[in-house]
Tab-separated table of C-alpha atoms in Angstrom:
chain	number	residue	atom	x	y	z
A	1	THR	CA	12.867	2.340	13.882
A	2	ALA	CA	12.249	2.382	9.522
A	3	LYS	CA	8.209	4.162	11.173
A	4	ASN	CA	10.321	6.591	13.057
A	5	ASN	CA	12.431	7.942	10.042
A	6	ILE	CA	9.329	7.675	7.833
A	7	LEU	CA	7.310	10.012	10.659
A	8	SER	CA	10.254	12.338	11.206
A	9	ALA	CA	10.199	12.771	7.213
A	10	VAL	CA	6.844	13.396	6.875
A	11	SER	CA	6.212	15.407	9.589
A	12	GLU	CA	10.117	17.741	7.855
A	13	ALA	CA	7.742	17.511	4.327
A	14	VAL	CA	5.321	19.168	5.291
A	15	SER	CA	6.828	21.869	7.773
A	16	GLU	CA	8.950	22.832	4.807
A	17	VAL	CA	6.007	22.960	2.611
A	18	GLN	CA	3.685	24.793	5.018
A	19	TYR	CA	6.774	27.847	5.002
A	20	GLN	CA	8.009	27.818	1.757
A	21	TYR	CA	4.664	28.382	0.406
A	22	ARG	CA	3.093	30.213	3.095
A	23	ASN	CA	2.168	33.201	1.193
A	24	SER	CA	1.741	32.205	-1.737
A	25	ASP	CA	-2.346	31.122	-3.371
A	26	THR	CA	-0.691	29.894	-6.825
A	27	ALA	CA	-1.124	25.437	-7.201
A	28	ILE	CA	2.235	24.672	-5.995
A	29	PRO	CA	3.632	23.115	-9.106
A	30	SER	CA	7.172	19.697	-8.947
A	31	ASN	CA	10.201	20.902	-7.668
A	32	ASP	CA	13.381	19.690	-4.821
A	33	ILE	CA	10.495	20.190	-1.973
A	34	THR	CA	7.711	18.401	-3.349
A	35	ALA	CA	10.064	15.601	-4.405
A	36	ARG	CA	10.652	15.528	-1.040
A	37	LEU	CA	7.082	15.155	-0.066
A	38	CYS	CA	6.279	12.815	-2.132
A	39	THR	CA	8.795	10.296	-1.297
A	40	SER	CA	7.730	11.136	2.780
A	41	LEU	CA	4.632	9.573	1.723
A	42	GLU	CA	6.182	6.727	-0.803
A	43	ALA	CA	7.281	4.630	2.175
A	44	VAL	CA	4.304	5.014	4.453
A	45	PHE	CA	2.386	3.302	1.708
A	46	VAL	CA	5.503	0.826	1.015
A	47	HIS	CA	6.279	-0.028	4.428
A	48	GLY	CA	5.300	-4.060	5.366
A	49	LEU	CA	3.781	-4.163	1.915
A	50	LYS	CA	3.248	-8.889	2.191
A	51	GLU	CA	4.530	-8.553	-1.353
A	52	THR	CA	8.225	-7.102	-0.619
A	53	PHE	CA	8.203	-8.520	2.555
A	54	LEU	CA	9.759	-12.427	1.404
A	55	GLY	CA	12.036	-10.486	0.151
A	56	ARG	CA	13.711	-8.131	2.747
A	57	LEU	CA	13.108	-11.006	4.590
A	58	SER	CA	14.727	-13.752	2.683
A	59	SER	CA	18.082	-10.702	1.731
A	60	ARG	CA	18.144	-9.770	5.679
A	61	LEU	CA	17.835	-13.430	6.079
A	62	SER	CA	21.273	-13.859	3.614
A	63	GLY	CA	23.492	-12.292	5.877
A	64	HIS	CA	24.424	-7.743	6.312
A	65	GLU	CA	26.462	-7.275	3.328
A	66	ALA	CA	24.863	-8.986	0.591
A	67	MET	CA	21.753	-6.754	0.730
A	68	VAL	CA	24.101	-3.896	1.453
A	69	ALA	CA	25.557	-4.765	-2.521
A	70	SER	CA	22.836	-5.578	-3.111
A	71	PRO	CA	22.564	-3.813	-6.859
A	72	LYS	CA	19.085	-4.626	-7.524
A	73	MET	CA	16.205	-2.525	-5.604
A	74	PRO	CA	13.182	-3.721	-4.857
A	75	GLU	CA	9.376	-3.122	-7.250
A	76	PRO	CA	7.394	-3.068	-3.884
A	77	SER	CA	4.273	-1.389	-5.592
A	78	PHE	CA	0.979	-0.210	-3.383
A	79	TRP	CA	-1.645	0.422	-7.602
A	80	THR	CA	-3.319	-3.166	-6.249
A	81	PHE	CA	-4.301	-1.290	-2.362
A	82	ALA	CA	-5.122	2.179	-3.926
A	83	LEU	CA	-6.750	0.363	-6.579
A	84	VAL	CA	-9.303	-0.524	-3.758
A	85	PHE	CA	-10.325	3.174	-2.663
A	86	SER	CA	-9.710	4.781	-6.060
A	87	HIS	CA	-12.749	5.324	-8.348
A	88	LYS	CA	-13.539	4.698	-11.945
A	89	GLN	CA	-12.565	8.065	-13.432
A	90	VAL	CA	-9.124	8.125	-11.272
A	91	ILE	CA	-7.775	5.236	-12.523
A	92	SER	CA	-8.850	5.048	-16.108
A	93	GLN	CA	-6.192	8.718	-15.568
A	94	VAL	CA	-3.814	6.523	-14.297
A	95	ASP	CA	-4.119	4.047	-16.823
A	96	SER	CA	-4.474	5.893	-19.786
A	97	LEU	CA	-1.068	7.844	-18.842
A	98	SER	CA	1.545	7.346	-22.448
A	99	GLN	CA	3.760	7.915	-20.268
A	100	VAL	CA	3.495	5.579	-17.054
A	101	SER	CA	4.128	2.410	-18.074
A	102	SER	CA	5.266	-0.026	-14.991
A	103	GLU	CA	2.718	-0.439	-11.899
A	104	VAL	CA	5.941	0.974	-9.948
A	105	GLY	CA	5.163	4.449	-12.118
A	106	ARG	CA	1.177	3.932	-11.840
A	107	ALA	CA	1.545	3.596	-8.044
A	108	ARG	CA	3.367	7.060	-7.824
A	109	ALA	CA	1.593	8.810	-9.834
A	110	TRP	CA	-1.704	7.770	-8.242
A	111	LEU	CA	0.072	9.566	-5.759
A	112	ARG	CA	0.632	13.218	-7.003
A	113	LEU	CA	-2.381	13.203	-9.034
A	114	ALA	CA	-4.247	12.530	-4.546
A	115	PHE	CA	-2.073	15.235	-4.396
A	116	ASN	CA	-3.507	17.053	-7.006
A	117	ASP	CA	-7.033	15.978	-6.635
A	118	GLY	CA	-6.778	16.894	-2.689
A	119	LEU	CA	-7.787	13.439	-1.642
A	120	LEU	CA	-5.049	12.196	-0.281
A	121	VAL	CA	-6.505	12.633	3.358
A	122	SER	CA	-9.488	11.695	2.044
A	123	TYR	CA	-7.679	8.322	0.806
A	124	LEU	CA	-6.093	7.458	4.034
A	125	THR	CA	-8.558	8.853	5.764
A	126	ALA	CA	-11.110	5.246	4.522
A	127	MET	CA	-7.651	3.285	4.207
A	128	VAL	CA	-6.620	3.079	7.514
A	129	CYS	CA	-11.052	2.258	8.692
A	130	ASP	CA	-11.148	-0.540	7.126
A	131	ASN	CA	-9.004	-3.107	8.871
A	132	VAL	CA	-10.087	-6.335	6.128
A	133	SER	CA	-8.555	-4.334	3.143
A	134	LEU	CA	-5.114	-3.486	5.288
A	135	ALA	CA	-5.082	-6.920	6.774
A	136	VAL	CA	-4.182	-8.822	3.331
A	137	HIS	CA	-1.775	-6.169	1.608
A	138	TYR	CA	0.097	-5.042	4.985
A	139	GLU	CA	1.707	-6.821	7.694
A	140	LYS	CA	1.669	-6.474	11.442
A	141	PHE	CA	4.280	-3.611	10.952
A	142	ALA	CA	3.755	-1.913	8.825
A	143	PHE	CA	3.440	2.478	9.510
A	144	LEU	CA	-0.271	2.178	7.614
A	145	ARG	CA	-1.271	-0.484	11.534
A	146	ASP	CA	0.216	1.014	13.607
A	147	PRO	CA	-2.522	3.304	15.460
A	148	ASP	CA	0.145	6.536	16.791
A	149	LYS	CA	2.521	6.443	13.971
A	150	ARG	CA	-1.232	6.931	11.788
A	151	ASP	CA	-2.792	9.179	12.916
A	152	LEU	CA	0.191	12.462	13.468
A	153	CYS	CA	1.134	11.135	9.622
A	154	LEU	CA	-3.376	12.159	9.122
A	155	SER	CA	-2.118	15.150	10.817
A	156	TYR	CA	0.376	16.540	9.258
A	157	LEU	CA	-0.643	15.862	6.297
A	158	THR	CA	-4.219	18.534	7.235
A	159	GLY	CA	-1.921	20.306	7.626
A	160	ILE	CA	-1.492	21.320	4.313
A	161	SER	CA	-4.471	20.068	3.558
A	162	VAL	CA	-5.841	24.318	2.293
A	163	TYR	CA	-2.543	23.804	-0.913
A	164	THR	CA	-3.520	23.674	-4.276
A	165	PHE	CA	-1.382	21.454	-6.228
A	166	ASN	CA	0.257	21.069	-10.368
A	167	LEU	CA	2.719	17.949	-9.531
A	168	SER	CA	3.350	16.199	-12.525
A	169	ILE	CA	1.643	12.667	-12.637
A	170	ASN	CA	2.545	11.698	-16.757
A	171	VAL	CA	6.361	11.732	-16.626
A	172	SER	CA	8.935	8.198	-17.632
A	173	THR	CA	10.418	8.529	-13.973
A	174	LEU	CA	7.959	7.526	-11.777
A	175	ASN	CA	8.313	3.910	-13.558
A	176	ARG	CA	11.681	3.041	-11.786
A	177	TRP	CA	11.749	3.945	-7.796
A	178	GLN	CA	14.262	5.813	-6.822
A	179	PRO	CA	16.495	5.120	-3.625
A	180	ARG	CA	14.900	7.917	-1.068
A	181	PRO	CA	12.094	6.075	-0.682
A	182	LEU	CA	12.954	2.091	-0.419
A	183	VAL	CA	15.765	2.900	2.234
A	184	LEU	CA	13.751	5.484	3.922
A	185	ALA	CA	11.035	2.195	3.995
A	186	GLY	CA	13.600	0.013	5.138
A	187	CYS	CA	13.758	-2.762	1.920
A	188	TRP	CA	16.509	-1.899	0.806
A	189	ARG	CA	19.858	-0.335	1.684
A	190	GLN	CA	22.785	2.126	0.087
A	191	THR	CA	25.578	1.193	0.658
A	192	THR	CA	25.909	4.863	2.241
A	193	THR	CA	23.366	4.133	4.005
A	194	GLU	CA	21.806	2.637	7.511
A	195	VAL	CA	18.109	1.630	8.136
A	196	ASP	CA	17.722	-1.036	11.309
A	197	ILE	CA	14.991	-2.838	10.255
A	198	GLY	CA	15.271	-5.952	13.018
A	199	ALA	CA	12.748	-5.068	15.472
A	200	ASP	CA	10.025	-4.059	12.405
A	201	VAL	CA	10.276	-7.311	10.879
A	202	ALA	CA	11.313	-9.647	13.682
A	203	ALA	CA	8.301	-8.333	15.257
A	204	ASP	CA	5.695	-10.716	13.470
A	205	LEU	CA	8.159	-13.652	11.992
A	206	VAL	CA	4.188	-15.591	12.871
A	207	GLU	CA	1.185	-16.139	11.315
A	208	GLU	CA	-1.623	-13.392	11.322
A	209	VAL	CA	-4.980	-14.538	11.538
A	210	LEU	CA	-6.850	-12.409	9.582
A	211	PRO	CA	-9.218	-9.917	11.858
A	212	ALA	CA	-12.853	-10.277	11.641
A	213	PRO	CA	-14.169	-6.814	9.973
A	214	GLU	CA	-15.557	-3.776	12.723
A	215	PHE	CA	-18.026	-3.378	10.381
A	216	VAL	CA	-19.880	-3.931	6.900
A	217	ARG	CA	-18.788	-1.977	3.610
A	218	THR	CA	-19.712	-3.777	0.863
A	219	LEU	CA	-16.390	-2.729	-2.458
A	220	ALA	CA	-18.800	-0.955	-4.470
A	221	GLU	CA	-20.572	1.721	-1.177
A	222	PRO	CA	-18.410	4.987	-2.132
A	223	ILE	CA	-15.740	5.615	1.020
A	224	ARG	CA	-17.743	7.856	3.982
A	225	ASP	CA	-15.001	10.753	4.805
A	226	GLY	CA	-15.442	12.832	7.663
A	227	GLY	CA	-18.380	12.826	10.052
A	228	PRO	CA	-20.841	10.391	9.112
A	229	GLY	CA	-23.085	11.729	6.569
A	230	SER	CA	-20.302	13.635	4.353
A	231	TYR	CA	-20.026	10.747	0.926
A	232	MET	CA	-16.520	11.137	-0.972
A	233	ARG	CA	-17.258	12.158	-3.888
A	234	ARG	CA	-15.567	9.574	-5.455
A	235	GLY	CA	-16.563	6.007	-5.253
A	236	LEU	CA	-14.811	2.671	-5.495
A	237	ILE	CA	-13.754	0.456	-8.255
A	238	ASN	CA	-17.301	-1.812	-8.927
A	239	GLU	CA	-16.935	-5.180	-5.835
A	240	GLU	CA	-15.974	-7.776	-9.230
A	241	GLU	CA	-12.955	-5.888	-10.263
A	242	ALA	CA	-12.283	-4.779	-6.055
A	243	LEU	CA	-12.427	-8.542	-5.201
A	244	ARG	CA	-10.887	-9.981	-8.415
A	245	LEU	CA	-7.767	-7.408	-7.510
A	246	ILE	CA	-7.831	-7.878	-3.738
A	247	LEU	CA	-7.642	-12.186	-4.811
A	248	GLN	CA	-4.954	-11.716	-7.018
A	249	SER	CA	-2.721	-9.780	-4.440
A	250	THR	CA	-3.288	-13.134	-1.309
A	251	PRO	CA	-1.511	-15.458	-1.271
A	252	VAL	CA	-3.134	-18.932	-1.390
A	253	SER	CA	-1.935	-22.274	0.541
A	254	PHE	CA	-3.609	-25.220	-0.503
A	255	SER	CA	-3.866	-27.507	2.431
A	256	PRO	CA	-2.284	-31.713	1.457
A	257	ASP	CA	-4.585	-33.197	4.590
A	258	ILE	CA	-8.426	-31.838	1.742
A	259	LYS	CA	-6.995	-33.751	-0.662
A	260	MET	CA	-6.817	-36.466	0.595
A	261	MET	CA	-9.578	-36.223	2.167
A	262	GLU	CA	-11.337	-35.412	-0.594
A	263	GLU	CA	-9.683	-38.573	-2.684
A	264	MET	CA	-10.898	-40.893	1.439
A	265	LYS	CA	-14.790	-39.873	0.101
A	266	VAL	CA	-14.048	-41.170	-3.454
A	267	GLU	CA	-12.614	-44.009	-2.098
A	268	ASP	CA	-15.435	-44.787	0.476
A	269	SER	CA	-17.970	-43.809	-2.324
A	270	ASP	CA	-16.286	-46.496	-5.103
A	271	THR	CA	-16.634	-48.656	-1.954
A	272	ASP	CA	-20.366	-48.233	-1.213
A	273	ASN	CA	-20.966	-48.541	-4.723
A	274	LYS	CA	-19.568	-52.118	-4.945
A	275	ASP	CA	-20.820	-53.450	-2.449
A	276	VAL	CA	-24.380	-52.596	-3.977
A	277	GLY	CA	-23.745	-54.565	-6.477
A	278	SER	CA	-22.571	-57.310	-4.325
A	279	VAL	CA	-25.684	-57.560	-3.003
A	280	GLY	CA	-27.431	-57.929	-6.597
């Protein structure tokens, strides 16, 4: 499945970094090795995003050939999800990048900045503990909502946490997706690449009820990093901004029954007023 492919890609990319830089003390720059590492992590964040689900489902239902031959790649972005866990300084830094002008670009730049700051494992640890935010942004079959897969991924990434990265973040090529992470995440297909997403998509076509939070945390509270008493140096955006962003990314449906009930209440009120007038 796509999740197994993603996990294998993360494992291979991490192993390659460890082998190539086993005797190096210098910061690791942008190159083919780090590109493969970033590609695998982009697939982790893209897989099962709710913003991409309808597009993938409609492509699948329209037939295999339509999906394979589609000339336009989807443009999923995990930037809104990353915002919930990012400090204002990080957000400002990403927003100020002169060559980055799209939501896709900001999400991809944020990931590389997380590597440079040495905070990616801390971000992921906080993210997988926040079941409410995960449920708002990701489908139940998503990689980040699979405890076994995400725990293995975190263990792999911990193996390169000792390295220092100096990845390029202010580059215009980040504004558009390359095919590989989207193919790896199972949300797009190339004619020469086959990715089995059927099991992932079919597993959860039923409507999902968001789970109750296992713990209470305001969005303004710092993220816990590791054991009790330790906190990440980088906190969250303030509660009002985070709530606004989450609500914007959450699909909202309006029930006609509620509207009907309100109309009935108005009619009943008018009727009561008329009765009172008649008695007078």
